[in-house]
CSV table of C-alpha atoms in Angstrom, one decimal:
chain,number,residue,atom,x,y,z
A,1,MET,CA,226.8,165.9,184.0
A,2,THR,CA,223.9,167.3,186.0
A,3,SER,CA,221.4,166.1,183.4
A,4,ARG,CA,222.8,162.6,183.6
A,5,ALA,CA,222.6,162.5,187.4
A,6,ALA,CA,219.1,164.0,187.5
A,7,THR,CA,217.5,161.8,184.8
A,8,MET,CA,219.4,158.6,185.1
A,9,PRO,CA,220.3,158.1,188.8
A,10,TYR,CA,220.5,154.3,188.3
A,11,LEU,CA,223.8,154.9,186.4
A,12,GLY,CA,225.6,156.0,189.5
A,13,PRO,CA,228.0,159.0,189.8
A,14,GLN,CA,229.9,160.2,186.8
A,15,LYS,CA,233.5,159.0,186.9
A,16,ARG,CA,234.8,161.7,184.6
A,17,THR,CA,235.7,165.2,185.7
A,18,HIS,CA,234.1,168.3,184.2
A,19,ASP,CA,237.4,169.0,182.4
A,20,GLN,CA,237.5,165.5,180.9
A,21,VAL,CA,233.9,165.9,179.7
A,22,THR,CA,234.8,169.3,178.2
A,23,ARG,CA,237.8,167.8,176.3
A,24,TRP,CA,235.7,165.0,175.0
A,25,ALA,CA,233.1,167.4,173.7
A,26,GLU,CA,235.7,169.5,172.0
A,27,ASP,CA,237.8,166.6,170.6
A,28,VAL,CA,235.1,164.0,169.8
A,29,LEU,CA,231.6,165.3,169.9
A,30,LEU,CA,232.0,168.5,167.9
A,31,LYS,CA,234.3,166.9,165.4
A,32,GLU,CA,232.3,163.7,164.7
A,33,CYS,CA,228.7,164.9,165.1
A,34,GLN,CA,226.4,167.5,163.8
A,35,THR,CA,225.6,169.3,167.0
A,36,TRP,CA,222.9,171.8,167.9
A,37,VAL,CA,223.1,173.8,171.2
A,38,ALA,CA,220.2,175.6,172.9
A,39,VAL,CA,221.3,178.7,174.7
A,40,ARG,CA,219.5,181.5,176.6
A,41,GLY,CA,221.8,184.5,176.9
A,42,THR,CA,225.1,183.0,177.7
A,43,GLU,CA,223.7,179.9,179.4
A,44,VAL,CA,223.8,176.5,177.6
A,45,LEU,CA,220.4,174.9,178.2
A,46,GLY,CA,221.0,171.7,176.2
A,47,TYR,CA,222.3,170.1,173.1
A,48,ALA,CA,221.7,167.4,170.5
A,49,ALA,CA,224.3,165.5,168.6
A,50,LEU,CA,223.7,163.5,165.4
A,51,GLU,CA,226.2,161.1,163.8
A,52,GLY,CA,224.9,159.9,160.5
A,53,ASP,CA,221.3,158.9,161.2
A,54,LEU,CA,222.0,158.1,164.9
A,55,LEU,CA,221.1,160.5,167.6
A,56,GLU,CA,224.0,160.1,169.9
A,57,HIS,CA,223.0,162.7,172.5
A,58,LEU,CA,220.1,164.9,173.5
A,59,TYR,CA,220.6,166.4,177.0
A,60,LEU,CA,219.0,169.3,178.8
A,61,ARG,CA,219.8,171.0,182.0
A,62,PRO,CA,217.4,169.5,184.6
A,63,THR,CA,216.0,173.0,185.4
A,64,VAL,CA,214.7,173.6,181.8
A,65,ARG,CA,213.1,170.2,181.2
A,66,ARG,CA,209.4,170.3,180.0
A,67,GLN,CA,209.7,173.8,178.5
A,68,GLY,CA,209.8,172.7,174.8
A,69,ILE,CA,213.6,173.0,174.4
A,70,GLY,CA,214.1,169.3,173.9
A,71,THR,CA,211.3,169.3,171.3
A,72,LEU,CA,213.0,172.2,169.4
A,73,LEU,CA,216.4,170.4,169.4
A,74,LEU,CA,214.8,167.1,168.3
A,75,ALA,CA,212.9,169.0,165.5
A,76,GLU,CA,216.3,170.3,164.2
A,77,VAL,CA,217.7,166.8,164.2
A,78,GLN,CA,214.7,165.5,162.4
A,79,ARG,CA,214.8,168.4,159.9
A,80,HIS,CA,218.4,167.3,159.0
A,81,SER,CA,217.5,163.6,158.7
A,82,PRO,CA,215.5,163.1,155.5
A,83,VAL,CA,215.7,159.3,155.8
A,84,GLY,CA,215.0,159.1,159.6
A,85,VAL,CA,216.8,158.9,162.9
A,86,SER,CA,217.6,156.1,165.3
A,87,LEU,CA,218.7,156.2,168.9
A,88,HIS,CA,219.4,154.0,171.9
A,89,VAL,CA,217.7,154.6,175.2
A,90,PHE,CA,217.9,152.6,178.5
A,91,GLU,CA,214.8,150.6,179.2
A,92,GLN,CA,214.7,152.3,182.7
A,93,ASN,CA,214.7,155.8,181.2
A,94,THR,CA,210.9,156.0,181.0
A,95,ASP,CA,210.8,159.8,180.7
A,96,ALA,CA,213.1,159.7,177.6
A,97,ARG,CA,211.2,156.8,176.1
A,98,ALA,CA,207.9,158.7,176.5
A,99,PHE,CA,209.4,161.9,175.0
A,100,TYR,CA,210.6,160.1,171.9
A,101,GLU,CA,207.4,158.1,171.5
A,102,ARG,CA,205.4,161.4,171.6
A,103,HIS,CA,207.6,162.5,168.7
A,104,GLY,CA,206.9,159.5,166.5
A,105,PHE,CA,209.7,157.1,167.5
A,106,THR,CA,208.9,153.4,167.7
A,107,VAL,CA,210.9,150.5,169.2
A,108,ILE,CA,212.7,148.5,166.6
A,109,ALA,CA,215.0,146.4,168.8
A,110,THR,CA,215.6,145.5,172.5
A,111,THR,CA,218.7,144.1,174.2
A,112,ASP,CA,219.7,142.8,177.5
A,113,GLY,CA,222.4,145.4,177.9
A,114,SER,CA,225.3,143.0,177.3
A,115,GLY,CA,226.5,145.2,174.4
A,116,ASN,CA,226.6,148.6,176.2
A,117,MET,CA,229.1,149.9,178.8
A,118,GLU,CA,226.6,150.1,181.5
A,119,LYS,CA,225.3,146.5,181.0
A,120,LEU,CA,221.7,147.8,181.3
A,121,PRO,CA,218.8,146.7,179.1
A,122,ASP,CA,218.2,149.1,176.3
A,123,LEU,CA,216.0,149.8,173.3
A,124,THR,CA,216.7,151.1,169.8
A,125,LEU,CA,214.1,153.5,168.6
A,126,ARG,CA,213.5,154.8,165.1
A,127,TRP,CA,211.7,157.8,163.6
A,128,THR,CA,211.1,157.8,159.8
A,129,PRO,CA,209.5,160.8,158.2
A,130,ASP,CA,206.3,160.4,156.2
A,131,GLY,CA,207.2,159.4,152.6
A,132,ALA,CA,210.7,158.1,153.5
A,133,ARG,CA,211.6,154.5,153.0
């Protein structure tokens, strides 16, 4: 929740409680996605969740951004994705877009946002490993 507020303030405040988000993570995220969690000691620093070849989530605590943790999580996702990975990112999320582009993702589609809950323009990005179709 803090990551969303810090990196995407244009979305407005989160409407779900911490308990609701926790239940969603346990009941949906961990059951439907391959998930990797970055921890230091007992502190969760971030996570990445992959469903099929779609990167559904990659979030970090705001205090650990730009320390290589996102790169490590993304590398795990890529390692487990022999045919490539796609993801959706809001057009306004320029930091995330730059991060993914640095890691070899390219834009394959754009929308006006009419198909997402937030109704904000977004992009679909794709990474394909060398030698994959």
